[in-house]
mmCIF file of C-alpha atoms and ligand atoms in Angstrom:
data_model
loop_
_atom_site.group_PDB
_atom_site.id
_atom_site.type_symbol
_atom_site.label_atom_id
_atom_site.label_comp_id
_atom_site.label_asym_id
_atom_site.label_seq_id
_atom_site.Cartn_x
_atom_site.Cartn_y
_atom_site.Cartn_z
ATOM 1 C CA UNK A 163 -0.681 -36.363 10.161
ATOM 2 C CA UNK A 164 -3.082 -36.984 7.317
ATOM 3 C CA UNK A 165 -4.020 -33.831 5.464
ATOM 4 C CA UNK A 166 -1.207 -31.785 6.930
ATOM 5 C CA UNK A 167 2.223 -30.942 5.859
ATOM 6 C CA UNK A 168 4.116 -30.191 8.996
ATOM 7 C CA UNK A 169 6.864 -27.832 8.147
ATOM 8 C CA UNK A 170 9.327 -26.798 10.779
ATOM 9 C CA UNK A 171 11.408 -23.833 9.821
ATOM 10 C CA UNK A 172 14.948 -23.735 11.213
ATOM 11 C CA UNK A 173 17.686 -21.156 10.415
ATOM 12 C CA UNK A 174 20.593 -22.397 8.267
ATOM 13 C CA UNK A 175 23.915 -21.943 9.856
ATOM 14 C CA UNK A 176 25.615 -20.017 7.193
ATOM 15 C CA UNK A 177 28.535 -17.623 7.570
ATOM 16 C CA UNK A 178 28.062 -13.916 7.130
ATOM 17 C CA UNK A 179 29.647 -13.925 3.775
ATOM 18 C CA UNK A 180 28.311 -16.542 1.411
ATOM 19 C CA UNK A 181 30.109 -17.929 -1.546
ATOM 20 C CA UNK A 182 28.231 -18.115 -4.763
ATOM 21 C CA UNK A 183 28.114 -21.465 -6.463
ATOM 22 C CA UNK A 184 29.697 -21.655 -9.863
ATOM 23 C CA UNK A 185 27.676 -24.765 -10.942
ATOM 24 C CA UNK A 186 25.131 -23.581 -13.275
ATOM 25 C CA UNK A 187 24.558 -26.108 -15.953
ATOM 26 C CA UNK A 188 21.020 -24.973 -16.709
ATOM 27 C CA UNK A 189 19.858 -21.537 -16.168
ATOM 28 C CA UNK A 190 16.552 -20.078 -17.159
ATOM 29 C CA UNK A 191 15.805 -16.422 -16.844
ATOM 30 C CA UNK A 192 12.326 -15.013 -16.887
ATOM 31 C CA UNK A 193 10.666 -11.781 -16.071
ATOM 32 C CA UNK A 194 7.075 -11.089 -15.285
ATOM 33 C CA UNK A 195 5.612 -7.653 -14.798
ATOM 34 C CA UNK A 196 3.397 -7.067 -11.845
ATOM 35 C CA UNK A 197 -0.255 -7.469 -12.528
ATOM 36 C CA UNK A 198 -2.010 -4.587 -14.072
ATOM 37 C CA UNK A 199 -4.212 -4.200 -11.114
ATOM 38 C CA UNK A 200 -1.335 -3.382 -8.882
ATOM 39 C CA UNK A 201 -1.003 0.281 -7.959
ATOM 40 C CA UNK A 202 1.801 1.840 -9.795
ATOM 41 C CA UNK A 203 3.372 3.172 -6.665
ATOM 42 C CA UNK A 204 3.753 -0.133 -5.024
ATOM 43 C CA UNK A 205 4.807 -2.661 -7.652
ATOM 44 C CA UNK A 206 7.441 -5.264 -7.203
ATOM 45 C CA UNK A 207 8.430 -6.873 -10.440
ATOM 46 C CA UNK A 208 10.489 -9.985 -10.498
ATOM 47 C CA UNK A 209 13.406 -11.082 -12.618
ATOM 48 C CA UNK A 210 13.681 -14.806 -11.741
ATOM 49 C CA UNK A 211 16.693 -16.851 -12.634
ATOM 50 C CA UNK A 212 16.357 -20.564 -12.144
ATOM 51 C CA UNK A 213 19.542 -22.426 -11.368
ATOM 52 C CA UNK A 214 18.861 -26.054 -11.959
ATOM 53 C CA UNK A 215 22.088 -27.870 -12.600
ATOM 54 C CA UNK A 216 20.642 -31.253 -13.059
ATOM 55 C CA UNK A 217 17.592 -30.113 -15.081
ATOM 56 C CA UNK A 218 15.580 -31.655 -12.279
ATOM 57 C CA UNK A 219 12.496 -29.530 -12.567
ATOM 58 C CA UNK A 220 12.643 -28.282 -16.165
ATOM 59 C CA UNK A 221 8.979 -28.910 -16.547
ATOM 60 C CA UNK A 222 8.133 -26.501 -13.730
ATOM 61 C CA UNK A 223 10.090 -23.393 -14.757
ATOM 62 C CA UNK A 224 7.200 -21.404 -16.089
ATOM 63 C CA UNK A 225 5.082 -22.259 -13.035
ATOM 64 C CA UNK A 226 7.905 -21.473 -10.623
ATOM 65 C CA UNK A 227 8.563 -18.130 -12.353
ATOM 66 C CA UNK A 228 4.846 -17.137 -12.306
ATOM 67 C CA UNK A 229 4.378 -18.200 -8.696
ATOM 68 C CA UNK A 230 7.510 -16.441 -7.369
ATOM 69 C CA UNK A 231 6.618 -13.373 -9.310
ATOM 70 C CA UNK A 232 3.114 -13.289 -7.907
ATOM 71 C CA UNK A 233 4.472 -13.780 -4.420
ATOM 72 C CA UNK A 234 6.701 -10.780 -4.796
ATOM 73 C CA UNK A 235 3.835 -8.730 -6.293
ATOM 74 C CA UNK A 236 1.699 -9.796 -3.273
ATOM 75 C CA UNK A 237 4.222 -8.169 -0.866
ATOM 76 C CA UNK A 238 4.527 -5.250 -3.277
ATOM 77 C CA UNK A 239 0.899 -4.418 -2.857
ATOM 78 C CA UNK A 240 1.643 -3.397 0.747
ATOM 79 C CA UNK A 241 4.908 -1.625 0.246
ATOM 80 C CA UNK A 242 5.567 2.032 -0.609
ATOM 81 C CA UNK A 243 8.490 1.584 -3.006
ATOM 82 C CA UNK A 244 8.679 -0.031 -6.410
ATOM 83 C CA UNK A 245 11.545 -2.205 -7.651
ATOM 84 C CA UNK A 246 12.526 -5.026 -9.925
ATOM 85 C CA UNK A 247 13.833 -7.663 -7.685
ATOM 86 C CA UNK A 248 16.469 -10.058 -9.116
ATOM 87 C CA UNK A 249 15.707 -13.549 -7.803
ATOM 88 C CA UNK A 250 17.943 -16.506 -7.896
ATOM 89 C CA UNK A 251 15.870 -19.637 -7.517
ATOM 90 C CA UNK A 252 18.262 -22.446 -6.785
ATOM 91 C CA UNK A 253 17.016 -26.089 -7.127
ATOM 92 C CA UNK A 254 19.088 -28.063 -4.588
ATOM 93 C CA UNK A 255 18.867 -31.132 -2.437
ATOM 94 C CA UNK A 256 20.957 -29.609 0.225
ATOM 95 C CA UNK A 257 17.739 -28.974 2.121
ATOM 96 C CA UNK A 258 14.466 -30.697 2.465
ATOM 97 C CA UNK A 259 11.958 -27.954 1.481
ATOM 98 C CA UNK A 260 12.828 -24.316 0.983
ATOM 99 C CA UNK A 261 14.816 -21.385 2.238
ATOM 100 C CA UNK A 262 15.369 -17.786 1.321
ATOM 101 C CA UNK A 263 17.265 -14.593 2.146
ATOM 102 C CA UNK A 264 18.374 -11.216 0.819
ATOM 103 C CA UNK A 265 21.853 -11.771 -0.645
ATOM 104 C CA UNK A 266 23.095 -8.524 1.005
ATOM 105 C CA UNK A 267 22.235 -6.255 3.912
ATOM 106 C CA UNK A 268 22.135 -2.543 4.366
ATOM 107 C CA UNK A 269 23.670 -0.819 7.365
ATOM 108 C CA UNK A 270 21.127 1.263 9.122
ATOM 109 C CA UNK A 271 22.896 2.583 12.209
ATOM 110 C CA UNK A 272 23.988 1.708 15.659
ATOM 111 C CA UNK A 273 21.646 0.980 18.540
ATOM 112 C CA UNK A 274 23.073 0.421 22.043
ATOM 113 C CA UNK A 275 26.509 -0.323 20.525
ATOM 114 C CA UNK A 276 25.103 -2.872 18.051
ATOM 115 C CA UNK A 277 25.475 -2.348 14.352
ATOM 116 C CA UNK A 278 22.042 -2.810 12.864
ATOM 117 C CA UNK A 279 21.416 -4.036 9.275
ATOM 118 C CA UNK A 280 18.290 -4.234 7.225
ATOM 119 C CA UNK A 281 17.626 -6.575 4.338
ATOM 120 C CA UNK A 282 19.109 -5.616 0.956
ATOM 121 C CA UNK A 283 15.702 -6.235 -0.635
ATOM 122 C CA UNK A 284 14.005 -3.818 1.723
ATOM 123 C CA UNK A 285 16.643 -1.215 1.006
ATOM 124 C CA UNK A 286 16.190 -1.576 -2.709
ATOM 125 C CA UNK A 287 12.431 -1.166 -2.457
ATOM 126 C CA UNK A 288 12.719 1.788 -0.144
ATOM 127 C CA UNK A 289 15.561 3.627 -1.946
ATOM 128 C CA UNK A 290 15.967 2.214 -5.331
ATOM 129 C CA UNK A 291 19.630 1.463 -4.503
ATOM 130 C CA UNK A 292 20.867 -2.016 -5.192
ATOM 131 C CA UNK A 293 23.362 -2.711 -2.523
ATOM 132 C CA UNK A 294 25.046 -5.611 -4.354
ATOM 133 C CA UNK A 295 24.880 -4.477 -7.892
ATOM 134 C CA UNK A 296 24.488 -7.258 -10.453
ATOM 135 C CA UNK A 297 24.279 -10.031 -7.896
ATOM 136 C CA UNK A 298 20.821 -11.296 -7.351
ATOM 137 C CA UNK A 299 18.917 -9.391 -4.629
ATOM 138 C CA UNK A 300 17.421 -12.394 -3.042
ATOM 139 C CA UNK A 301 17.894 -16.124 -3.167
ATOM 140 C CA UNK A 302 15.322 -18.808 -2.842
ATOM 141 C CA UNK A 303 16.517 -22.372 -2.427
ATOM 142 C CA UNK A 304 14.111 -25.322 -3.033
ATOM 143 C CA UNK A 305 14.348 -29.021 -3.012
ATOM 144 C CA UNK A 306 13.557 -30.661 -6.356
ATOM 145 C CA UNK A 307 11.386 -33.402 -4.841
ATOM 146 C CA UNK A 308 9.577 -30.802 -2.695
ATOM 147 C CA UNK A 309 8.867 -28.845 -6.013
ATOM 148 C CA UNK A 310 7.765 -31.948 -7.960
ATOM 149 C CA UNK A 311 5.817 -33.969 -5.356
ATOM 150 C CA UNK A 312 4.573 -31.665 -2.600
ATOM 151 C CA UNK A 313 3.952 -28.187 -4.078
ATOM 152 C CA UNK A 314 0.823 -27.163 -6.048
ATOM 153 C CA UNK A 315 1.444 -24.245 -8.503
ATOM 154 C CA UNK A 316 -1.577 -21.981 -8.858
ATOM 155 C CA UNK A 317 -2.323 -21.598 -12.652
ATOM 156 C CA UNK A 318 -3.417 -18.089 -11.836
ATOM 157 C CA UNK A 319 -1.278 -17.079 -8.835
ATOM 158 C CA UNK A 320 -2.474 -13.441 -8.919
ATOM 159 C CA UNK A 321 -6.167 -14.295 -8.522
ATOM 160 C CA UNK A 322 -5.609 -17.256 -6.190
ATOM 161 C CA UNK A 323 -9.212 -18.363 -6.474
ATOM 162 C CA UNK A 324 -8.931 -22.138 -7.430
ATOM 163 C CA UNK A 325 -9.156 -24.644 -4.646
ATOM 164 C CA UNK A 326 -5.767 -25.960 -3.411
ATOM 165 C CA UNK A 327 -5.639 -29.765 -3.710
ATOM 166 C CA UNK A 328 -6.111 -31.292 -0.347
ATOM 167 C CA UNK A 329 -2.980 -33.428 -0.869
ATOM 168 C CA UNK A 330 -0.750 -30.586 -1.836
ATOM 169 C CA UNK A 331 0.920 -27.575 -0.321
ATOM 170 C CA UNK A 332 0.223 -24.267 -1.967
ATOM 171 C CA UNK A 333 3.472 -23.020 -3.571
ATOM 172 C CA UNK A 334 2.349 -19.454 -3.548
ATOM 173 C CA UNK A 335 1.998 -19.614 0.289
ATOM 174 C CA UNK A 336 5.551 -21.178 0.573
ATOM 175 C CA UNK A 337 6.963 -18.395 -1.749
ATOM 176 C CA UNK A 338 5.253 -15.563 0.177
ATOM 177 C CA UNK A 339 6.764 -16.958 3.285
ATOM 178 C CA UNK A 340 10.243 -17.184 1.786
ATOM 179 C CA UNK A 341 10.021 -13.652 0.307
ATOM 180 C CA UNK A 342 9.014 -12.569 3.852
ATOM 181 C CA UNK A 343 12.371 -13.901 5.082
ATOM 182 C CA UNK A 344 14.186 -12.092 2.259
ATOM 183 C CA UNK A 345 12.427 -8.859 3.111
ATOM 184 C CA UNK A 346 12.743 -8.614 6.857
ATOM 185 C CA UNK A 347 12.122 -11.811 8.796
ATOM 186 C CA UNK A 348 15.751 -12.774 9.201
ATOM 187 C CA UNK A 349 18.881 -12.164 11.112
ATOM 188 C CA UNK A 350 21.820 -13.679 13.052
ATOM 189 C CA UNK A 351 20.263 -14.270 16.457
ATOM 190 C CA UNK A 352 20.217 -17.775 18.030
ATOM 191 C CA UNK A 353 17.242 -19.970 17.088
ATOM 192 C CA UNK A 354 16.510 -20.438 20.656
ATOM 193 C CA UNK A 355 17.025 -17.254 22.512
ATOM 194 C CA UNK A 356 17.883 -14.738 19.863
ATOM 195 C CA UNK A 357 21.429 -14.177 21.377
ATOM 196 C CA UNK A 358 23.736 -12.401 18.910
ATOM 197 C CA UNK A 359 26.994 -13.865 17.602
ATOM 198 C CA UNK A 360 28.678 -10.481 17.697
ATOM 199 C CA UNK A 361 28.095 -6.740 17.882
ATOM 200 C CA UNK A 362 25.837 -6.762 14.880
ATOM 201 C CA UNK A 363 22.095 -7.447 14.431
ATOM 202 C CA UNK A 364 19.268 -7.440 11.947
ATOM 203 C CA UNK A 365 16.212 -5.259 12.271
ATOM 204 C CA UNK A 366 14.411 -8.434 13.462
ATOM 205 C CA UNK A 367 17.044 -9.202 16.032
ATOM 206 C CA UNK A 368 16.874 -5.831 17.736
ATOM 207 C CA UNK A 369 13.059 -6.135 18.023
ATOM 208 C CA UNK A 370 13.165 -9.458 19.912
ATOM 209 C CA UNK A 371 13.536 -10.147 23.617
ATOM 210 C CA UNK A 372 14.073 -13.465 25.420
ATOM 211 C CA UNK A 373 11.984 -13.698 28.694
ATOM 212 C CA UNK A 374 10.461 -16.389 30.708
ATOM 213 C CA UNK A 375 12.194 -18.995 28.535
ATOM 214 C CA UNK A 376 10.582 -17.784 25.331
ATOM 215 C CA UNK A 377 11.501 -15.318 22.547
ATOM 216 C CA UNK A 378 9.182 -12.480 21.664
ATOM 217 C CA UNK A 379 8.924 -9.942 18.954
ATOM 218 C CA UNK A 380 8.371 -6.627 20.784
ATOM 219 C CA UNK A 381 8.170 -4.087 18.002
ATOM 220 C CA UNK A 382 5.537 -1.380 18.981
ATOM 221 C CA UNK A 383 3.242 -1.720 15.933
ATOM 222 C CA UNK A 384 3.159 -5.457 16.168
ATOM 223 C CA UNK A 385 2.397 -5.353 19.973
ATOM 224 C CA UNK A 386 -0.298 -2.710 19.472
ATOM 225 C CA UNK A 387 -1.952 -4.833 16.797
ATOM 226 C CA UNK A 388 -1.654 -8.154 18.414
ATOM 227 C CA UNK A 389 -2.322 -6.988 21.944
ATOM 228 C CA UNK A 390 0.765 -8.401 23.479
ATOM 229 C CA UNK A 391 4.387 -9.261 22.762
ATOM 230 C CA UNK A 392 4.292 -11.532 19.687
ATOM 231 C CA UNK A 393 5.519 -15.165 20.424
ATOM 232 C CA UNK A 394 8.317 -16.303 18.192
ATOM 233 C CA UNK A 395 8.250 -19.925 17.230
ATOM 234 C CA UNK A 396 10.125 -21.876 19.901
ATOM 235 C CA UNK A 397 13.490 -23.063 18.577
ATOM 236 C CA UNK A 398 12.832 -21.440 15.158
ATOM 237 C CA UNK A 399 13.614 -17.768 15.337
ATOM 238 C CA UNK A 400 12.362 -15.635 12.491
ATOM 239 C CA UNK A 401 8.962 -17.159 12.620
ATOM 240 C CA UNK A 402 5.851 -16.560 14.733
ATOM 241 C CA UNK A 403 3.398 -18.770 16.687
ATOM 242 C CA UNK A 404 3.653 -22.154 18.285
ATOM 243 C CA UNK A 405 1.800 -25.409 18.068
ATOM 244 C CA UNK A 406 -0.114 -25.394 21.237
ATOM 245 C CA UNK A 407 -1.694 -23.033 23.796
ATOM 246 C CA UNK A 408 -2.592 -19.428 23.267
ATOM 247 C CA UNK A 409 0.336 -19.182 20.820
ATOM 248 C CA UNK A 410 -1.583 -21.392 18.354
ATOM 249 C CA UNK A 411 -3.652 -18.432 17.214
ATOM 250 C CA UNK A 412 -0.813 -17.577 14.778
ATOM 251 C CA UNK A 413 -0.710 -20.953 13.023
ATOM 252 C CA UNK A 414 -2.784 -19.409 10.247
ATOM 253 C CA UNK A 415 -0.139 -16.750 9.620
ATOM 254 C CA UNK A 416 1.952 -17.119 6.544
ATOM 255 C CA UNK A 417 5.055 -16.467 8.612
ATOM 256 C CA UNK A 418 4.226 -19.139 11.158
ATOM 257 C CA UNK A 419 7.107 -21.541 11.994
ATOM 258 C CA UNK A 420 5.115 -24.666 12.646
ATOM 259 C CA UNK A 421 3.363 -25.882 9.566
ATOM 260 C CA UNK A 422 1.555 -25.272 6.318
ATOM 261 C CA UNK A 423 -1.571 -27.350 6.079
ATOM 262 C CA UNK A 424 -2.134 -29.056 2.768
ATOM 263 C CA UNK A 425 -5.088 -27.696 0.753
ATOM 264 C CA UNK A 426 -4.833 -24.344 2.524
ATOM 265 C CA UNK A 427 -3.851 -20.955 1.264
ATOM 266 C CA UNK A 428 -1.952 -18.460 3.353
ATOM 267 C CA UNK A 429 -1.459 -14.764 2.821
ATOM 268 C CA UNK A 430 0.266 -11.650 4.305
ATOM 269 C CA UNK A 431 -1.425 -10.615 7.420
ATOM 270 C CA UNK A 432 -1.900 -7.336 9.089
ATOM 271 C CA UNK A 433 0.505 -8.608 11.863
ATOM 272 C CA UNK A 434 3.120 -9.397 9.250
ATOM 273 C CA UNK A 435 2.898 -5.869 7.930
ATOM 274 C CA UNK A 436 3.019 -4.374 11.492
ATOM 275 C CA UNK A 437 6.144 -6.394 12.109
ATOM 276 C CA UNK A 438 7.635 -5.264 8.813
ATOM 277 C CA UNK A 439 6.973 -1.641 9.778
ATOM 278 C CA UNK A 440 8.719 -2.257 13.110
ATOM 279 C CA UNK A 441 11.719 -3.564 11.146
ATOM 280 C CA UNK A 442 11.889 -0.344 9.045
ATOM 281 C CA UNK A 443 10.233 -1.522 5.913
ATOM 282 C CA UNK A 444 8.120 1.197 4.276
ATOM 283 C CA UNK A 445 4.720 -0.386 4.362
ATOM 284 C CA UNK A 446 1.726 1.431 2.765
ATOM 285 C CA UNK A 447 -0.512 0.788 5.611
ATOM 286 C CA UNK A 448 -1.211 -1.634 8.480
ATOM 287 C CA UNK A 449 -4.938 -2.379 8.307
ATOM 288 C CA UNK A 450 -7.253 -2.468 11.385
ATOM 289 C CA UNK A 451 -7.103 -1.616 14.096
ATOM 290 C CA UNK A 452 -4.300 0.879 13.322
ATOM 291 C CA UNK A 453 -4.435 2.326 9.746
ATOM 292 C CA UNK A 454 -1.235 4.191 9.767
ATOM 293 C CA UNK A 455 0.847 5.624 6.850
ATOM 294 C CA UNK A 456 4.418 4.896 7.331
ATOM 295 C CA UNK A 457 7.545 6.942 6.787
ATOM 296 C CA UNK A 458 10.481 5.853 4.729
ATOM 297 C CA UNK A 459 12.978 3.921 6.712
ATOM 298 C CA UNK A 460 16.006 5.776 7.910
ATOM 299 C CA UNK A 461 18.535 3.815 6.092
ATOM 300 C CA UNK A 462 21.724 5.796 5.881
ATOM 301 C CA UNK A 463 24.461 3.623 4.720
ATOM 302 C CA UNK A 464 25.190 0.433 2.828
ATOM 303 C CA UNK A 465 26.712 -2.812 3.933
ATOM 304 C CA UNK A 466 27.219 -6.072 2.237
ATOM 305 C CA UNK A 467 26.701 -8.531 5.061
ATOM 306 C CA UNK A 468 24.967 -11.677 3.645
ATOM 307 C CA UNK A 469 22.119 -12.773 5.735
ATOM 308 C CA UNK A 470 21.361 -16.232 7.084
ATOM 309 C CA UNK A 471 18.914 -18.171 5.042
ATOM 310 C CA UNK A 472 15.756 -19.389 6.622
ATOM 311 C CA UNK A 473 15.006 -23.079 6.059
ATOM 312 C CA UNK A 474 11.676 -24.822 5.970
ATOM 313 C CA UNK A 475 11.895 -28.419 6.977
ATOM 314 C CA UNK A 476 9.125 -31.089 7.008
ATOM 315 C CA UNK A 477 8.659 -32.876 10.218
HETATM 316 ZN ZN1 LIG B 564 10.532 -19.972 7.316
#
């Protein structure tokens, strides 16, 4: 459709333990501090390492680093903890658009006989403990053609005031979405019905219920804010909203699993934050109608279960 970039998001079928590629012909490391306007108690700094073995997007390194860093800072404005997040940004044509995950997970506890894990990034932000040491905390994968031809890189990604070109997709919106996957919107449940592959689950997985042929996020804060169970994107777990009917009210959400409209800018919503709170992320506050201060998540132990990546695919 003209003027739109339909982007289905489907989970990548990776194993629990992911092998790290040794092909790193070209690596650029950059670090940008959070904007000075960020509150000191809620800053997420980024240390972005670009892995681009074919030098396919060498002209974009600075813009990638600035936009990924700003996306992390954007989430950081809403979180209690502060941390420097090590990001591996992998340029790869193994997917059509983008994907992301935390590299490791933190064991939280058992619930109904299920071992529950939170994202390593959330654990680091909450506790300051890096569950996988020197290994990058999160991984973002992005197709080189998507980077070169589709995305628009905001020259001032902190202010976000310039108009997004009507023939481009806002890279900041995409990176905020992907960082959301790395932070909490992720797990191992089936794309269709959320069924688990074993006796383990993510903090998202344990907050979803399959009923009436649809999957819903049923965390109490999200339900209170939204007014009902939150519809998960049909066939694309770890996203919210659907293309038609009453579910279409969520298509403006940055974590929607249907599309990003070209020329549009997406940001973290109150619902995203309420869902993050339900998933144990220490969020500063969930704005109206419920302004609540949140407690630190009860993470009690550490695991190293690599999480499934979430993939954004063009229709
Ligand atoms: Zn996604």
